Tab-separated table of C-alpha atoms in Angstrom:
chain	number	residue	atom	x	y	z
A	6	MET	CA	0.000	0.000	0.000
A	7	ALA	CA	1.480	3.294	-0.994
A	8	SER	CA	2.485	5.740	1.708
A	9	HIS	CA	0.456	8.933	2.001
A	10	ARG	CA	3.083	10.823	4.067
A	11	LYS	CA	4.124	14.136	2.689
A	12	SER	CA	7.843	14.391	1.794
A	13	ARG	CA	9.977	16.746	3.922
A	14	PRO	CA	10.979	19.991	2.266
A	15	VAL	CA	14.623	20.251	1.178
A	16	GLY	CA	16.698	22.097	3.754
A	17	THR	CA	18.593	21.725	7.014
A	18	ARG	CA	17.710	21.981	10.656
A	19	VAL	CA	19.389	24.766	12.623
A	20	ALA	CA	18.834	24.736	16.388
A	21	GLY	CA	15.711	22.619	15.965
A	22	ILE	CA	14.267	24.868	13.217
A	23	ARG	CA	13.773	23.531	9.731
A	24	THR	CA	15.124	26.017	7.121
A	25	PRO	CA	14.327	26.197	3.474
A	26	ALA	CA	17.026	25.600	0.822
A	27	LEU	CA	17.372	29.297	-0.043
A	28	ALA	CA	17.979	30.229	3.580
A	29	THR	CA	20.533	27.420	3.884
A	30	ALA	CA	22.502	28.752	0.908
A	31	ALA	CA	22.523	32.226	2.403
A	32	LEU	CA	23.795	30.933	5.728
A	33	THR	CA	26.501	28.957	3.954
A	34	SER	CA	27.640	32.058	2.056
A	35	VAL	CA	27.800	34.075	5.271
A	36	ALA	CA	29.807	31.358	6.967
A	37	LEU	CA	32.283	31.201	4.068
A	38	LEU	CA	32.704	34.972	4.034
A	39	SER	CA	33.268	34.961	7.774
A	40	GLN	CA	35.932	32.271	7.451
A	41	SER	CA	37.642	34.218	4.666
A	42	ALA	CA	37.656	37.385	6.762
A	43	ASN	CA	39.120	35.560	9.722
A	44	ALA	CA	41.746	33.864	7.553
A	45	ALA	CA	42.921	37.052	5.827
A	46	PRO	CA	45.341	38.209	8.547
A	47	ALA	CA	46.873	34.723	8.732
A	48	ASP	CA	47.553	34.784	4.984
A	49	ASP	CA	49.608	37.963	5.396
A	50	ARG	CA	51.695	36.418	8.170
A	51	PRO	CA	55.108	35.211	6.926
A	52	SER	CA	55.982	31.534	7.174
A	53	LEU	CA	58.528	30.356	9.722
A	54	GLU	CA	61.033	29.819	6.937
A	55	GLU	CA	60.508	33.421	5.832
A	56	VAL	CA	60.852	34.660	9.415
A	57	GLU	CA	64.080	32.719	9.839
A	58	LYS	CA	65.481	34.111	6.598
A	59	LYS	CA	64.508	37.680	7.489
A	60	VAL	CA	66.029	37.384	10.960
A	61	ASP	CA	69.239	35.879	9.556
A	62	ASP	CA	69.391	38.649	6.951
A	63	LEU	CA	68.961	41.270	9.665
A	64	TYR	CA	71.771	39.726	11.705
A	65	ARG	CA	74.000	39.683	8.623
A	66	GLN	CA	73.161	43.302	7.870
A	67	ALA	CA	73.928	44.141	11.493
A	68	GLU	CA	77.315	42.434	11.169
A	69	SER	CA	78.046	44.361	7.989
A	70	ALA	CA	77.074	47.595	9.739
A	71	THR	CA	79.257	46.522	12.671
A	72	ASP	CA	82.242	46.319	10.316
A	73	ASN	CA	81.467	49.854	9.160
A	74	TYR	CA	81.233	50.913	12.792
A	75	ASN	CA	84.557	49.238	13.629
A	76	ALA	CA	86.264	50.881	10.663
A	77	ALA	CA	84.879	54.315	11.580
A	78	LYS	CA	85.869	53.797	15.212
A	79	GLU	CA	89.426	52.865	14.260
A	80	LYS	CA	89.611	55.787	11.828
A	81	THR	CA	88.295	58.145	14.507
A	82	ALA	CA	90.986	57.041	16.950
A	83	THR	CA	93.720	57.582	14.344
A	84	GLN	CA	92.391	60.999	13.336
A	85	ARG	CA	92.024	62.068	16.964
A	86	LYS	CA	95.725	61.315	17.508
A	87	GLN	CA	96.598	63.338	14.409
A	88	VAL	CA	94.483	66.262	15.599
A	89	ASP	CA	96.078	66.143	19.061
A	90	THR	CA	99.561	66.128	17.501
A	91	LEU	CA	98.706	69.052	15.222
A	92	LEU	CA	97.201	71.066	18.078
A	93	ASP	CA	100.302	70.455	20.194
A	94	ASP	CA	102.451	71.583	17.258
A	95	VAL	CA	100.314	74.708	16.794
A	96	ALA	CA	100.655	75.545	20.494
A	97	ARG	CA	104.433	75.118	20.334
A	98	ARG	CA	104.738	77.238	17.200
A	99	THR	CA	102.471	79.921	18.671
A	100	GLU	CA	104.790	80.111	21.664
A	101	GLN	CA	107.797	80.488	19.350
A	102	LEU	CA	105.906	83.146	17.405
A	103	ASN	CA	105.268	85.088	20.579
A	104	GLU	CA	108.958	84.886	21.466
A	105	ALA	CA	109.888	86.208	18.009
A	106	ARG	CA	107.366	89.027	18.444
A	107	GLU	CA	108.892	89.937	21.814
A	108	GLU	CA	112.337	90.015	20.246
A	109	LEU	CA	111.122	92.433	17.583
A	110	GLY	CA	109.606	94.546	20.328
A	111	SER	CA	112.927	94.702	22.198
A	112	PHE	CA	114.677	95.980	19.052
A	113	ALA	CA	112.034	98.647	18.556
A	114	ALA	CA	112.385	99.732	22.182
A	115	ALA	CA	116.166	99.867	21.860
A	116	GLN	CA	115.922	102.046	18.767
A	117	TYR	CA	113.452	104.305	20.501
A	118	ARG	CA	115.731	104.724	23.510
A	119	THR	CA	118.876	105.412	21.428
A	120	GLY	CA	117.089	107.427	18.779
A	121	ALA	CA	118.551	105.088	16.170
A	122	ALA	CA	117.455	105.721	12.633
A	123	ALA	CA	118.802	105.254	9.181
A	124	PRO	CA	122.143	107.145	8.806
A	125	ASP	CA	121.937	110.209	6.606
A	126	THR	CA	123.626	113.599	6.119
A	127	ALA	CA	121.702	115.166	8.998
A	128	THR	CA	123.052	112.497	11.357
A	129	PHE	CA	126.575	113.247	10.136
A	130	LEU	CA	126.119	117.019	10.661
A	131	LEU	CA	124.716	116.518	14.149
A	132	ALA	CA	127.502	114.204	15.243
A	133	ASP	CA	130.039	115.802	17.582
A	134	THR	CA	132.901	114.233	15.730
A	135	PRO	CA	133.351	112.097	12.605
A	136	GLN	CA	134.202	109.220	14.971
A	137	ASP	CA	130.838	109.571	16.719
A	138	TYR	CA	129.106	109.269	13.370
A	139	PHE	CA	130.960	106.111	12.425
A	140	ASP	CA	130.263	104.570	15.840
A	141	GLN	CA	126.506	105.225	15.484
A	142	THR	CA	126.480	103.897	11.931
A	143	GLN	CA	128.104	100.619	13.005
A	144	LEU	CA	125.673	100.266	15.926
A	145	MET	CA	122.658	100.879	13.714
A	146	GLY	CA	124.040	98.482	11.119
A	147	ARG	CA	124.351	95.770	13.719
A	148	LEU	CA	120.862	96.489	15.024
A	149	THR	CA	119.427	96.462	11.510
A	150	ASN	CA	121.016	93.126	10.592
A	151	ARG	CA	119.879	91.489	13.814
A	152	GLN	CA	116.448	93.009	13.436
A	153	LYS	CA	116.231	91.791	9.853
A	154	GLY	CA	117.052	88.274	11.048
A	155	ALA	CA	114.406	88.537	13.748
A	156	VAL	CA	111.831	89.731	11.207
A	157	ASP	CA	112.697	86.868	8.878
A	158	ASP	CA	112.339	84.394	11.739
A	159	TYR	CA	109.031	85.919	12.752
A	160	VAL	CA	107.610	85.839	9.211
A	161	SER	CA	108.783	82.253	8.698
A	162	GLU	CA	107.335	81.112	12.029
A	163	GLN	CA	104.098	82.954	11.360
A	164	SER	CA	103.709	81.242	7.972
A	165	ALA	CA	104.455	77.803	9.444
A	166	THR	CA	102.036	78.383	12.297
A	167	MET	CA	99.258	79.446	9.940
A	168	LYS	CA	99.854	76.324	7.839
A	169	LYS	CA	99.661	74.078	10.898
A	170	ARG	CA	96.498	75.822	12.047
A	171	GLN	CA	94.905	75.145	8.660
A	172	GLU	CA	95.961	71.486	8.834
A	173	ALA	CA	94.523	71.212	12.335
A	174	SER	CA	91.274	72.813	11.190
A	175	GLN	CA	90.955	70.412	8.250
A	176	SER	CA	91.758	67.441	10.480
A	177	LEU	CA	89.111	68.557	12.969
A	178	GLN	CA	86.565	68.771	10.167
A	179	THR	CA	87.504	65.279	8.927
A	180	LEU	CA	87.290	63.949	12.472
A	181	THR	CA	83.813	65.446	12.846
A	182	GLU	CA	82.683	63.773	9.607
A	183	THR	CA	84.107	60.417	10.704
A	184	GLN	CA	82.398	60.733	14.077
A	185	SER	CA	79.148	61.311	12.175
A	186	ASP	CA	79.794	58.129	10.163
A	187	LEU	CA	80.453	56.317	13.427
A	188	LYS	CA	77.153	57.516	14.855
A	189	THR	CA	75.270	56.489	11.701
A	190	ALA	CA	76.834	53.005	11.680
A	191	LYS	CA	75.984	52.551	15.354
A	192	ALA	CA	72.364	53.541	14.760
A	193	THR	CA	72.144	51.135	11.802
A	194	VAL	CA	73.406	48.215	13.894
A	195	GLN	CA	70.979	48.981	16.698
A	196	LYS	CA	68.057	49.286	14.259
A	197	LYS	CA	68.794	45.934	12.575
A	198	LEU	CA	69.105	44.159	15.917
A	199	ALA	CA	65.908	45.748	17.206
A	200	ASP	CA	64.022	44.640	14.075
A	201	ALA	CA	65.307	41.062	14.510
A	202	ARG	CA	64.292	40.977	18.169
A	203	GLU	CA	60.857	42.329	17.322
A	204	MET	CA	60.249	39.645	14.693
A	205	LEU	CA	61.281	36.898	17.106
A	206	SER	CA	59.152	38.325	19.913
A	207	GLU	CA	56.033	38.054	17.753
A	208	LEU	CA	56.384	34.278	17.407
A	209	THR	CA	54.244	32.000	19.525
A	210	ALA	CA	55.800	29.335	21.737
A	211	GLN	CA	54.825	26.695	19.179
A	212	GLU	CA	56.384	28.674	16.345
A	213	LYS	CA	59.585	29.150	18.323
A	214	ALA	CA	59.752	25.398	18.895
A	215	ARG	CA	59.288	24.755	15.171
A	216	LEU	CA	61.935	27.382	14.390
A	217	ALA	CA	64.339	25.611	16.763
A	218	ALA	CA	63.630	22.345	14.935
A	219	ILE	CA	64.452	23.996	11.597
A	220	GLU	CA	67.720	25.312	13.061
A	221	LYS	CA	68.562	21.862	14.418
A	222	ARG	CA	68.114	20.297	10.975
A	223	LYS	CA	70.400	22.960	9.509
A	224	GLN	CA	73.052	22.184	12.118
A	225	GLU	CA	72.812	18.477	11.423
A	226	GLU	CA	73.275	19.089	7.701
A	227	ALA	CA	76.216	21.403	8.415
A	228	ALA	CA	77.819	18.740	10.617
A	229	ARG	CA	77.382	16.167	7.856
A	230	LYS	CA	79.074	18.464	5.319
A	231	ALA	CA	81.920	19.116	7.757
A	232	ALA	CA	82.472	15.385	8.191
A	233	GLU	CA	82.608	14.966	4.404
A	234	LEU	CA	85.214	17.711	4.106
A	235	ALA	CA	87.262	16.127	6.908
A	236	GLN	CA	87.270	12.795	5.058
A	237	GLN	CA	88.265	14.476	1.789
A	238	GLN	CA	91.103	16.393	3.449
A	239	ALA	CA	92.365	13.269	5.231
A	240	ALA	CA	92.318	11.284	1.976
A	241	ALA	CA	94.103	14.074	0.080
A	242	GLU	CA	96.768	14.355	2.788
A	243	LYS	CA	97.357	10.608	2.771
A	244	ALA	CA	97.643	10.550	-1.022
A	245	ALA	CA	100.084	13.455	-0.962
A	246	GLN	CA	102.296	11.696	1.572
A	247	GLU	CA	102.369	8.547	-0.561
A	248	THR	CA	103.001	10.149	-3.952
A	249	THR	CA	104.888	13.404	-3.310
A	250	ALA	CA	108.660	13.529	-2.928
A	251	PRO	CA	110.013	15.045	0.296
A	252	GLN	CA	109.655	18.813	0.266
A	253	GLU	CA	112.583	21.149	0.356
A	254	SER	CA	113.793	22.185	3.794
A	255	THR	CA	112.767	25.822	3.221
A	256	SER	CA	109.163	24.830	2.506
A	257	THR	CA	109.118	22.520	5.498
A	258	ALA	CA	110.465	25.277	7.738
A	259	THR	CA	107.792	27.663	6.447
A	260	ASP	CA	104.995	25.156	7.124
A	261	SER	CA	106.417	24.466	10.572
A	262	SER	CA	106.591	28.183	11.373
A	263	TYR	CA	102.958	28.704	10.353
A	264	ALA	CA	101.823	25.655	12.294
A	265	THR	CA	103.554	26.982	15.419
A	266	LYS	CA	101.851	30.376	15.128
A	267	ALA	CA	98.511	28.781	14.251
A	268	ALA	CA	98.728	26.576	17.342
A	269	LYS	CA	99.051	29.690	19.514
A	270	ALA	CA	96.080	31.330	17.767
A	271	LEU	CA	94.007	28.164	18.232
A	272	ALA	CA	94.928	27.859	21.908
A	273	PHE	CA	93.802	31.436	22.453
A	274	VAL	CA	90.518	31.111	20.566
A	275	ARG	CA	89.595	27.868	22.345
A	276	ALA	CA	89.966	29.694	25.659
A	277	GLN	CA	87.351	32.235	24.520
A	278	ILE	CA	84.580	29.668	23.931
A	279	GLY	CA	81.480	30.614	25.876
A	280	LYS	CA	82.134	34.360	25.909
A	281	PRO	CA	79.309	36.501	24.487
A	282	TYR	CA	79.132	38.073	21.066
A	283	VAL	CA	78.993	41.850	21.438
A	284	TRP	CA	79.160	43.990	18.337
A	285	GLY	CA	82.249	46.213	18.239
A	286	ALA	CA	83.969	44.209	21.012
A	287	THR	CA	87.604	43.100	20.849
A	288	GLY	CA	87.883	41.291	24.192
A	289	PRO	CA	88.836	40.193	26.657
A	290	ASP	CA	85.313	39.569	27.993
A	291	SER	CA	83.362	39.661	24.712
A	292	TYR	CA	83.992	39.733	20.959
A	293	ASP	CA	82.491	40.293	17.576
A	294	CYS	CA	83.627	37.997	14.744
A	295	SER	CA	86.622	39.984	13.463
A	296	GLY	CA	87.544	41.103	16.972
A	297	LEU	CA	87.933	37.434	17.914
A	298	THR	CA	90.130	36.481	14.942
A	299	GLN	CA	92.234	39.612	15.393
A	300	ALA	CA	92.818	38.822	19.076
A	301	ALA	CA	93.595	35.165	18.317
A	302	TRP	CA	96.315	35.944	15.802
A	303	LYS	CA	97.657	38.773	17.955
A	304	ALA	CA	98.324	36.105	20.594
A	305	ALA	CA	100.453	34.396	17.941
A	306	GLY	CA	102.399	37.601	17.233
A	307	VAL	CA	100.584	38.498	14.012
A	308	ASP	CA	98.757	41.817	13.658
A	309	LEU	CA	95.565	41.562	11.637
A	310	PRO	CA	93.456	44.558	10.551
A	311	ARG	CA	90.320	45.256	12.562
A	312	VAL	CA	87.555	44.554	10.044
A	313	THR	CA	86.686	41.536	7.907
A	314	TYR	CA	87.045	43.216	4.526
A	315	ASP	CA	90.621	44.171	5.454
A	316	GLN	CA	91.447	40.842	7.104
A	317	VAL	CA	90.537	39.016	3.891
A	318	ASN	CA	93.520	40.737	2.229
A	319	ALA	CA	95.942	40.074	5.085
A	320	GLY	CA	97.317	36.777	3.816
A	321	THR	CA	97.270	34.169	1.065
A	322	THR	CA	94.017	32.831	-0.325
A	323	VAL	CA	93.844	29.014	-0.363
A	324	SER	CA	91.218	26.563	-1.521
A	325	LEU	CA	88.757	25.132	0.960
A	326	ALA	CA	90.196	21.656	0.340
A	327	ASP	CA	93.643	22.956	1.404
A	328	ALA	CA	92.427	24.754	4.528
A	329	GLN	CA	94.637	24.263	7.572
A	330	PRO	CA	93.999	24.925	11.277
A	331	GLY	CA	94.490	28.637	11.918
A	332	ASP	CA	93.229	29.785	8.522
A	333	LEU	CA	90.519	32.434	8.345
A	334	VAL	CA	87.201	31.423	6.769
A	335	PHE	CA	85.163	34.321	5.361
A	336	PHE	CA	81.458	34.296	4.594
A	337	TYR	CA	78.960	36.009	2.280
A	338	ASP	CA	79.496	38.195	-0.745
A	339	ASP	CA	80.009	41.279	1.400
A	340	ILE	CA	82.616	39.422	3.539
A	341	SER	CA	80.677	40.348	6.673
A	342	HIS	CA	81.639	37.335	8.812
A	343	VAL	CA	84.807	35.414	9.667
A	344	GLY	CA	85.772	32.408	11.756
A	345	LEU	CA	89.011	30.597	12.653
A	346	TYR	CA	89.355	27.181	11.027
A	347	ILE	CA	90.294	24.407	13.472
A	348	GLY	CA	90.264	21.446	11.074
A	349	ASN	CA	87.790	18.708	10.105
A	350	GLY	CA	85.397	21.213	8.549
A	351	MET	CA	84.949	23.028	11.853
A	352	MET	CA	85.712	26.547	13.070
A	353	ILE	CA	85.489	28.652	16.199
A	354	HIS	CA	83.690	31.960	15.736
A	355	ALA	CA	81.589	34.623	17.402
A	356	PRO	CA	78.331	33.960	15.518
A	357	LYS	CA	75.842	36.781	16.114
A	358	PRO	CA	74.137	38.924	18.772
A	359	GLY	CA	72.608	36.816	21.514
A	360	ALA	CA	75.035	33.953	20.865
A	361	TYR	CA	78.381	32.961	22.357
A	362	VAL	CA	81.798	32.107	20.964
A	363	ARG	CA	81.481	28.486	19.913
A	364	GLU	CA	82.781	25.664	17.773
A	365	GLU	CA	80.655	25.111	14.694
A	366	SER	CA	80.688	23.691	11.190
A	367	ILE	CA	81.918	26.052	8.503
A	368	TYR	CA	78.736	25.044	6.647
A	369	TYR	CA	76.555	26.514	9.399
A	370	ASP	CA	74.747	28.700	6.857
A	371	GLY	CA	75.145	26.463	3.830
A	372	GLU	CA	78.020	25.839	1.441
A	373	SER	CA	77.134	28.831	-0.729
A	374	ALA	CA	77.722	31.177	2.198
A	375	ILE	CA	81.479	30.445	2.241
A	376	HIS	CA	83.339	33.242	0.476
A	377	SER	CA	87.032	32.334	0.807
A	378	VAL	CA	89.791	30.924	3.005
A	379	VAL	CA	92.850	33.017	3.835
A	380	ARG	CA	96.113	31.995	5.494
A	381	PRO	CA	97.393	34.977	7.520
A	382	ALA	CA	100.852	36.230	6.574
């Protein structure tokens, strides 16, 4: 027997109320729009990978600005010494000029007291005797010659003093400009670091944990690459020992001398592990990257320049495969970072703000980040 029940209208039940199909579609559209509106801010939020890259870029830019700061600071110190020397010289010359002026004054006073003037007929006629005339002429001649010498000395000293004053003025102006550069570089470093800290502070605890996991994977990959390099270097060294004839004594002595100095640099840098990175610092309690390598090689009796882009030219460039303990490893196209190679694909360096001097793979930021290897002279 056929059913006589009426079929239910098409629709859905919301909170116990049956809704028609048209109303259901409208509610669905509203819900979708609401979800899209809520999702919009999340779409603008950078991914963790993007955050990590931006933070790393900011740290690199801060290191580059730190090098500019270090260079300006060193230049300021040199120029300040030059200015101090010039000002001391100006003071000394001014004193000599005053003495020459006093000497001229004494001649003028002497002439005034004696009534000395250029000899002429009137002087001859007024003289009591011809002998008196000749005596006065000789006296005035002596006074004139001495006075002429004093005038020459005065003019010469005055010219030299004016020249030194101009040099001092120019040096002061240059010093002021360099101090302005120093201030600008300092502000740039502080701004980059503040931006990096702000980005990190906006991460949730879960995002920070994921970011730490990403960093851990990078470190593991860097360690793997370092181990590969260590194996390659060991194999190359073994092959060289088996196939190469004994080196000349001069070459051996040179290698031995470098190894001795490098050992001192390595001993120093190992003792600094755990000390904080501080931009612009050269020790003994904290370091930036180039401050650490400079101090390490200074302990070995070798003076390196202060900044990375000068240190890279302070020795002989060697291939990565030929790197030896003590060599300097430089990073990035702008040569904004440096570490001290300790062998087996590892280095000791002052990494970045918030970190400490540590031992780490030279591949810590990927193989492409390595710029060059330099053996200090």
